XYZ file of C-alpha atoms in Angstrom:
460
model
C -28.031 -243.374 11.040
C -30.979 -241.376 10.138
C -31.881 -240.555 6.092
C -32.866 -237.054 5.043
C -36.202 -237.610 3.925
C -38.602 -235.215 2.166
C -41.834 -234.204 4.929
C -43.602 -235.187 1.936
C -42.342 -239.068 1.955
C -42.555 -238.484 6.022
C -46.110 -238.289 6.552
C -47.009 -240.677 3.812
C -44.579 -243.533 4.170
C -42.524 -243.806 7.463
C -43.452 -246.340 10.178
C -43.856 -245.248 13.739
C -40.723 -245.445 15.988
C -38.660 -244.675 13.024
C -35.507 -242.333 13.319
C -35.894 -239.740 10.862
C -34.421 -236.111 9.922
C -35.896 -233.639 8.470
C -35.245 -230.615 6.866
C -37.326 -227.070 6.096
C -38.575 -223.619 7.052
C -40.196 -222.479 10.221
C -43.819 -221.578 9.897
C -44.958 -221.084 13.427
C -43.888 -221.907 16.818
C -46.188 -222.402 20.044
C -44.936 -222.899 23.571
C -47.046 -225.033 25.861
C -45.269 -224.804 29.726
C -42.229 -227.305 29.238
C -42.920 -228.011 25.285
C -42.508 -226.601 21.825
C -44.055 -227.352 19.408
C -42.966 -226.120 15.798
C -44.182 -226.319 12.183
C -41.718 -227.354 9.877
C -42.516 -227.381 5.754
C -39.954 -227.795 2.898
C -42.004 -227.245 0.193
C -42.740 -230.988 -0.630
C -46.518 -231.091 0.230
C -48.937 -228.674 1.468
C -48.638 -230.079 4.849
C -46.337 -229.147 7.239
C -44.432 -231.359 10.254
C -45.321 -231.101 13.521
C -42.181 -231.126 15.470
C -42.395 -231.699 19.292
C -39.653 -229.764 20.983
C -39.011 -230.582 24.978
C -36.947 -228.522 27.504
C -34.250 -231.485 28.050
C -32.826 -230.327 24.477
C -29.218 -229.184 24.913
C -30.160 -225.700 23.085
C -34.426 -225.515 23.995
C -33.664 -222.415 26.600
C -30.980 -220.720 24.199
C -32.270 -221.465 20.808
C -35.489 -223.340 20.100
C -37.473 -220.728 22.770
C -35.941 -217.818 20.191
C -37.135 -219.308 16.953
C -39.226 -217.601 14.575
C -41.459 -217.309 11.534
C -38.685 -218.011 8.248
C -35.829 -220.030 10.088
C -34.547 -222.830 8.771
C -33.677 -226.057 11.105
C -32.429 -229.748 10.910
C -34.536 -231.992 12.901
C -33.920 -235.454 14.108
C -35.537 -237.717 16.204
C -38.409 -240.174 16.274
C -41.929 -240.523 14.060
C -44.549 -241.028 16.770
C -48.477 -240.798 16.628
C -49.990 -237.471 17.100
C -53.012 -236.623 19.490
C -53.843 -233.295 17.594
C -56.150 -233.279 15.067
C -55.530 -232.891 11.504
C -52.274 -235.061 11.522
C -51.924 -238.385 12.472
C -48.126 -238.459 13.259
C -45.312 -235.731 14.227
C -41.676 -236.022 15.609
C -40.499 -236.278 18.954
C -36.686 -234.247 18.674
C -33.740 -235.766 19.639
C -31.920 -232.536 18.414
C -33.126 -229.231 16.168
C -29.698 -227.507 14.552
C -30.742 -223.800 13.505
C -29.428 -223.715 10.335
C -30.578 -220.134 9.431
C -32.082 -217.642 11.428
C -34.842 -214.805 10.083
C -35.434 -211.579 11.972
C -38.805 -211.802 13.362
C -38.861 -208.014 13.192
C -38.101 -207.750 9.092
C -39.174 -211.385 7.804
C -42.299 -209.944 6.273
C -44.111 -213.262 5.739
C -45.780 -214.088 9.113
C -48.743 -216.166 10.177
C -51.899 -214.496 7.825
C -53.125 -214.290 4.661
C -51.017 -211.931 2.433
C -52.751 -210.653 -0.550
C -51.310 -211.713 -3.956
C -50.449 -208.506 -4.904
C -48.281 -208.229 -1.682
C -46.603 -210.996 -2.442
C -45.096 -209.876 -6.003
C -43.839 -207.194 -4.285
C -41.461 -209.829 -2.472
C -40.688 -212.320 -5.318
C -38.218 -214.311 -3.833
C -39.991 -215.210 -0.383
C -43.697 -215.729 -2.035
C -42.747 -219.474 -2.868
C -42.761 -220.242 0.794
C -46.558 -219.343 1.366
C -48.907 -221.908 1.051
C -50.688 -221.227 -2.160
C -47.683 -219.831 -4.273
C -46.224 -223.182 -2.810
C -49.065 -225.261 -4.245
C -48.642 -223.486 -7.559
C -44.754 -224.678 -8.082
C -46.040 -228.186 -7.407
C -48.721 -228.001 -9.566
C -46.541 -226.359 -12.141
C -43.805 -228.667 -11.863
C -46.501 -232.203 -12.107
C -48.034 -230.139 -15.464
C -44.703 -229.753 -16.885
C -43.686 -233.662 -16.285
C -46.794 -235.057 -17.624
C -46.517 -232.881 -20.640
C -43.428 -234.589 -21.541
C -44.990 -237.606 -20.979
C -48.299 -237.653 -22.368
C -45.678 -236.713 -25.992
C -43.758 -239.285 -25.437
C -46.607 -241.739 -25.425
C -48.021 -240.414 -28.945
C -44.652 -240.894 -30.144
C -43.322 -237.279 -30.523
C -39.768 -236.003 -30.446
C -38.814 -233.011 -28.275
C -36.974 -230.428 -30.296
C -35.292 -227.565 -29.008
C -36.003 -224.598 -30.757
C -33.705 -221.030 -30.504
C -34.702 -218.542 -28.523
C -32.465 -215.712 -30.332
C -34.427 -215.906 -33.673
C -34.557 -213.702 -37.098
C -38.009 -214.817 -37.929
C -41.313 -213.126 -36.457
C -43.424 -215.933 -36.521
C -46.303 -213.592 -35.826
C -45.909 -210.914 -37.800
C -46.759 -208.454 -35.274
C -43.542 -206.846 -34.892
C -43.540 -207.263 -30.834
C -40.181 -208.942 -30.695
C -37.560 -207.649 -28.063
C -34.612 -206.973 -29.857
C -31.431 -208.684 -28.825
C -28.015 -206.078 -29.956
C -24.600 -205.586 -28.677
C -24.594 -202.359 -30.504
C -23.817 -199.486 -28.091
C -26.696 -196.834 -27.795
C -25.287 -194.519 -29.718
C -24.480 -196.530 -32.781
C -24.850 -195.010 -35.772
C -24.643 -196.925 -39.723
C -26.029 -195.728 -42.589
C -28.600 -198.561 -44.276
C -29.253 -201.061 -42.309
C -28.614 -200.366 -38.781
C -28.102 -203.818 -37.536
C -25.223 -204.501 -40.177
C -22.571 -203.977 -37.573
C -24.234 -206.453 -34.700
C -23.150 -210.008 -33.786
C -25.599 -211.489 -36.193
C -25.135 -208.974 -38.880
C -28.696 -208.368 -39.016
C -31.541 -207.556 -36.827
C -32.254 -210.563 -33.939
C -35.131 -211.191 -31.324
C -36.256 -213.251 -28.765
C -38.827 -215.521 -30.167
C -42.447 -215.057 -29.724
C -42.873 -218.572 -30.940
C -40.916 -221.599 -32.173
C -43.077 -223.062 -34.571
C -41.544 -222.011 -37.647
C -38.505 -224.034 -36.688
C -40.893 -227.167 -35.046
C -42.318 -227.322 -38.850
C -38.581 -227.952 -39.936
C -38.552 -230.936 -38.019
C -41.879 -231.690 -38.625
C -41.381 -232.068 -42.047
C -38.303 -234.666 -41.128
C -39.072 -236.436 -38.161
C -43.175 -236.570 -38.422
C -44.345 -235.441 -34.934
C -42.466 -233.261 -32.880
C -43.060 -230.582 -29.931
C -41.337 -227.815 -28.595
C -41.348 -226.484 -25.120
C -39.665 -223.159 -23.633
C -40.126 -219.407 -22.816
C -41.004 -217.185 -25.242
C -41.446 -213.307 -25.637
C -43.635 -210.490 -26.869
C -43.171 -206.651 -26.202
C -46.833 -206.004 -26.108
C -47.508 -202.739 -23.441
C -50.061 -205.173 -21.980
C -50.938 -204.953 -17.996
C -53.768 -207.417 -18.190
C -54.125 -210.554 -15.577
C -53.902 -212.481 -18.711
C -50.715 -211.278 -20.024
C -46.713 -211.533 -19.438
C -43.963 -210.484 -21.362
C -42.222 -213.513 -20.742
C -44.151 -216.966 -20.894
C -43.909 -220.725 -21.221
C -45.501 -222.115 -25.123
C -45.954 -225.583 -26.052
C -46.155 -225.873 -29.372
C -46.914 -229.471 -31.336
C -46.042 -230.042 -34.595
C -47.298 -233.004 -37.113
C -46.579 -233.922 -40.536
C -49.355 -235.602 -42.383
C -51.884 -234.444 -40.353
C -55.180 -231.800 -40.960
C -56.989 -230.064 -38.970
C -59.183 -232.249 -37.587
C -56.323 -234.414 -36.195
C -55.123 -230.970 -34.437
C -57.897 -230.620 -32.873
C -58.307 -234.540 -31.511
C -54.481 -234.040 -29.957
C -55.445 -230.957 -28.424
C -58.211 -232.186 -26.301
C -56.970 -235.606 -25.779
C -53.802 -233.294 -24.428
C -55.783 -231.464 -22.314
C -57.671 -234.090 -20.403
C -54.802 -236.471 -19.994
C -53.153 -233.053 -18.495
C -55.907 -232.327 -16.255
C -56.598 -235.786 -15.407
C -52.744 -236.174 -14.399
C -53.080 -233.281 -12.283
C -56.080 -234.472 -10.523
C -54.995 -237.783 -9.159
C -51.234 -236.196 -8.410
C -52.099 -233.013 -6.691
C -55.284 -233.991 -5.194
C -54.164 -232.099 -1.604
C -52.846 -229.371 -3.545
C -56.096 -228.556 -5.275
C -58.386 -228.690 -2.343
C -56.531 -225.493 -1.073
C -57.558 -223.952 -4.172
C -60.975 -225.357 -4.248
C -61.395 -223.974 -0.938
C -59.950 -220.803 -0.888
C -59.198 -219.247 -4.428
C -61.822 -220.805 -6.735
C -64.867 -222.403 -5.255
C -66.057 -225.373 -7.219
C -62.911 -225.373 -9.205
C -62.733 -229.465 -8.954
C -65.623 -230.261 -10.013
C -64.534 -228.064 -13.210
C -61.733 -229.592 -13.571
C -63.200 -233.337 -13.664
C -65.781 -231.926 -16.038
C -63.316 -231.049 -18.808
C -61.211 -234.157 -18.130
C -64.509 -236.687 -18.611
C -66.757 -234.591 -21.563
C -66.294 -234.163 -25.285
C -65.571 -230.184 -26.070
C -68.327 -228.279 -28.374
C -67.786 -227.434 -31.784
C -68.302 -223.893 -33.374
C -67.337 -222.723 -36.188
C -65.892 -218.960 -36.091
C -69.578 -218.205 -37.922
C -71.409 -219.963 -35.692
C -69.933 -218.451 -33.041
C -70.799 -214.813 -33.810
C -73.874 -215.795 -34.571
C -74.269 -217.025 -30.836
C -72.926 -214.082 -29.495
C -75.251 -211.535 -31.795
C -77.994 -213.642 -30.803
C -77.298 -212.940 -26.940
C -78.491 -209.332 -26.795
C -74.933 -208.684 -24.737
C -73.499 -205.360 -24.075
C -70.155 -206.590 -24.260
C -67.277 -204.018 -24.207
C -66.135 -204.829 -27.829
C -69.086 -205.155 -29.990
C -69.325 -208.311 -32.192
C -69.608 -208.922 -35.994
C -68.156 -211.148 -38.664
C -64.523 -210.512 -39.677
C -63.668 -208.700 -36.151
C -61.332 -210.843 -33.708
C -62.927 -212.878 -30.929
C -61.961 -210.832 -27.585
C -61.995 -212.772 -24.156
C -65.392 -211.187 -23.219
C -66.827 -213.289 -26.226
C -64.492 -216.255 -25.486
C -65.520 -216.425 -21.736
C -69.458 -216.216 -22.682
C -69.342 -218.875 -25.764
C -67.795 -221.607 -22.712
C -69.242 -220.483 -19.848
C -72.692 -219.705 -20.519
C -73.535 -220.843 -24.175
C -71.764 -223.984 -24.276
C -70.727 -224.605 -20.427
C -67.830 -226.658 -21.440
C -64.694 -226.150 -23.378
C -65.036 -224.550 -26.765
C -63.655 -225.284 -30.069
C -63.711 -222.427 -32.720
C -62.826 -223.139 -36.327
C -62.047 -221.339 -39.567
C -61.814 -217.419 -38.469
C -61.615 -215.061 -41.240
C -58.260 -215.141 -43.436
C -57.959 -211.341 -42.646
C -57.429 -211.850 -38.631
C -55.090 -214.679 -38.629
C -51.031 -215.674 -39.747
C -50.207 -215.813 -43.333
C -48.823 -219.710 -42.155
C -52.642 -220.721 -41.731
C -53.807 -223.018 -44.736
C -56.612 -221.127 -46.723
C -60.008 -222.750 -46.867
C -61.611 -223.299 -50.192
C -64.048 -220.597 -49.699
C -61.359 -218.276 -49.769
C -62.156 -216.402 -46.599
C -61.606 -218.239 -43.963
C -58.920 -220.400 -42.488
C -58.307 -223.849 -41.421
C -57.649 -222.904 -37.710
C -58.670 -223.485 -34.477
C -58.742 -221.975 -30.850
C -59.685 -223.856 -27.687
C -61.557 -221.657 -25.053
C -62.189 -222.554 -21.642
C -64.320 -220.797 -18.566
C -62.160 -217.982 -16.563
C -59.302 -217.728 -19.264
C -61.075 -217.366 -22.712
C -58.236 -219.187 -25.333
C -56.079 -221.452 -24.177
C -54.785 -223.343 -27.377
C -54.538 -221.979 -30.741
C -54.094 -223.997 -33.487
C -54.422 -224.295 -37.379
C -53.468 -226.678 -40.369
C -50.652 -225.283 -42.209
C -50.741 -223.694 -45.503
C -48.353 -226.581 -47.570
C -48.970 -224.946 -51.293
C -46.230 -223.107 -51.963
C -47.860 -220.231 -54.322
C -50.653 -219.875 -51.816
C -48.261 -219.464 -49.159
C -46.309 -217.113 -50.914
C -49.009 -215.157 -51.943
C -50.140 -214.718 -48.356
C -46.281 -213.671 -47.076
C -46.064 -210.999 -49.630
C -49.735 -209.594 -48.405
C -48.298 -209.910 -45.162
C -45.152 -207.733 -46.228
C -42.883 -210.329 -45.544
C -39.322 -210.775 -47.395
C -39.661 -213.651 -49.093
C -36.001 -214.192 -49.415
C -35.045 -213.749 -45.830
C -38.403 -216.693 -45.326
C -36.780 -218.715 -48.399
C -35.656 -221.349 -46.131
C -39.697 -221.738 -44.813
C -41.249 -221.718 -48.480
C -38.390 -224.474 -49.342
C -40.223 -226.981 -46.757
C -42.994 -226.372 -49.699
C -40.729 -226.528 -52.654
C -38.924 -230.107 -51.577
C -41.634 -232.694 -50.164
C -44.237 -230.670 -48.695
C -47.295 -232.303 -46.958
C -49.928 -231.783 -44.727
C -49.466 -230.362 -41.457
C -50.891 -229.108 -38.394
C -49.732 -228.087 -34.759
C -50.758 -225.675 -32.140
C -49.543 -223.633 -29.604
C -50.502 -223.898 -25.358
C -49.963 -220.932 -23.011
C -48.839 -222.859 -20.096
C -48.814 -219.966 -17.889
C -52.064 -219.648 -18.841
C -52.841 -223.556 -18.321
C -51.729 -223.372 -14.895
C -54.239 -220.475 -14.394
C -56.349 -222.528 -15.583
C -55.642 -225.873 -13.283
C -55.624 -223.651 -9.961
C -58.234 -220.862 -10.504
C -56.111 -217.899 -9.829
C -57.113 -214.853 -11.266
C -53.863 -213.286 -12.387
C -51.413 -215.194 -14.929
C -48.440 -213.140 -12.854
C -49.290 -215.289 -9.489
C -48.955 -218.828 -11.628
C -45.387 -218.139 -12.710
C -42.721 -217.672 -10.658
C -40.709 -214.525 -11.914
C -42.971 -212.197 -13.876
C -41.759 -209.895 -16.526
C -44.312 -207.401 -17.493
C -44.396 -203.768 -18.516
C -42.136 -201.756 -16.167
C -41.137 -205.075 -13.718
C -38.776 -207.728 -13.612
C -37.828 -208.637 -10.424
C -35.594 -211.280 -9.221
């Protein structure tokens, strides 16, 4: 009895003569007098199966000459060598079972190169193209060795909420989450009468809570979607997207940073031996030279500049940029981009911005205007990690909360990690969406995830 096997496991492991079945999507079919020879791809590898249809099949005349583009089929038959080039075996049929058919007439993915933008516009069908294929695989290896490269250091994965009270930020960009009808009306505090009594959001990040267990369990990490209702329609920006976010008690900022790019290159070297065929494509076709990048960051050290320093750099380059640069202003990705890719030509990491541009949560340096934080910035994306040591003195922190017109009674439960057995700490947050940009070179952060919610879209 034949196994269903993956086309993936197919062309790497099977012996010739072997009865196998296999299972996928149409991508193309060619007729050759008396043969048929069709293209089959499940999503498992890049490659596709050759499948070698002949007329003596009990449905070639009725069914296999009709196939097209998009249908989906059940092959069996035998693993034999293949004269074509570019694949060393294929399989001989013993029977194809059309298990869905597409309309050649409306399938609108067909044999050519679709622009990206096209292919939001059809959400659901882009995972079966080649590149948005390679992403999900990609994706998916990222997301494993994340997990693992944690559990090696010896972290704990905690689940934070998504439905929060706490802006972690401060910004205010949280989407509200209400039963409350529209018309609603209560004098005082509108949100009195809602399922939480009080006003809720999804999270725009979960390292408030993370500290919690930080401050119990040593070194922990959190990993899911978060949100921010920023009017953004940048190709670096998403209203919905993946954070990972490290926490670790006992720990300064100079240990952040060391996790950080240790994280980073066991990431990227994960990716590199694992998707090897996957990244070629993009090599090839989206971002030229993008291996060799890659292999860079993975095997050298990152440069260090402080925030200072860094201005100082970009003064010093005579550069119109768009936003003009001087101390105390935030770093835009203009600035980023230029400090990795042409002052440095590696990754960059900046340290201790000025107190006045970051979270009150950031510990305050001894000078008093800056802060012990610390953003990684890599060529093509600009930031990719931001970090900082936490502010453990309770008056200090409080201090900074009130400045930052927080309610310090609604935060109690965050300035009591300071009042019972505070210590040093550090994490840092990762835009995954953004690392994944990052791994295959494409240039918009909407074509690296698969459903994208941004301003005025959510499909799917």
């Amino acid at each position: 009895m034949a196994e269903m096997t993956r086309i993936s496991e197919i062309l790497r492991q099977q012996p010739l003569g072997e009865l196998v079945e296999a299972q996928g999507w149409l991508r193309t079919r060619r007729d050759s007098g008396s043969l048929t020879f069709l293209e089959l791809n499940d999503g498992s590898c890049l490659a596709s199966l050759q499948i070698l249809a002949e007329e003596g099949l009990v449905n070639y005349a009725s069914e296999v000459k009709k196939l097209s583009t998009g249908c989906s089929l059940r092959v069996r038959g035998r693993l034999v060598a293949s004269p074509a080039k570019g694949q060393s075996v294929e399989v001989r049929a013993d029977s194809i079972e059309v298990l869905g058919w597409a309309d050649p007439e409306t399938y609108p993915l067909q044999k050519k190169r679709h622009s990206f933008e096209f292919l939001r516009s059809i959400a659901h069908l882009r995972p079966r193209t080649n590149a948005l294929g390679a992403v999900a695989r990609i994706r998916s290896a990222l997301n494993f060795a994340i997990h693992s490269f944690f559990r090696e250091q010896g972290f704990i994965l905690v689940q934070t909420p998504i439905i929060t009270t706490s802006d972690c930020e401060g910004a205010g960009e949280m989407f509200t989450v209400t039963t409350l009808a529209p018309e609603h009306g209560h004098k005082g505090d509108p949100y009195a009468d809602d399922f939480f009594g009080r006003r809720a959001g999804l999270t725009v990040s979960g390292q408030l809570q993370a500290e919690i267990f930080a401050l119990s369990h040593g070194r922990v990490y959190t990993f899911g979607p978060t949100f921010r209702a920023e009017n953004s329609n940048t190709s670096r920006h998403l209203a919905e997207f993946w954070m990972l976010e490290p926490e670790m008690a006992f720990c300064d900022l100079r240990g952040d940073m060391e996790m950080a790019e240790a994280m980073i290159k066991a990431l990227i070297a994960s990716v590199l031996a694992e998707c090897s065929e996957d990244l070629v494509l993009f090599d090839q076709h989206v971002a030229k030279g993008l291996i060799d990048r890659l292999t860079q960051v993975r095997d050298c050290p990152f440069v260090h500049l402080t925030y200072t320093e860094a201005v100082a750099e970009l003064q010093r380059s005579r550069r119109e940029f768009a936003f003009p640069v001087q101390w105390g202003t935030d770093l835009q990705a203009e600035h980023e981009r230029y400090l990795c890719e042409e002052v440095a030509q590696a990754p960059v990491i900046v340290t201790n911005y000025p107190e006045a541009i970051k979270p009150f949560y950031m510990r305050l340096d001894d000078d008093g205007r800056t802060v012990a934080a610390m953003d990684i910035l890599v060529a093509g994306i600009g930031e990719l990690v931001g970090g900082s040591q936490r502010e453990e003195r309770y008056d200090v922190l409080a201090r900074r909360m009130a400045a930052a017109g927080l309610d310090l009674e609604q935060y109690g439960w965050y300035l009591d990690l300071r009042r019972f057995g505070s210590v040093p700490h550090a994490g840092f947050g990762l835009g995954f969406d953004r690392l994944v940009q990052f791994v295959t070179g494409m240039q918009n952060i909407r074509d690296v995830i698969p459903f994208p919610r941004t301003p005025g879209s959510a499909p799917c």
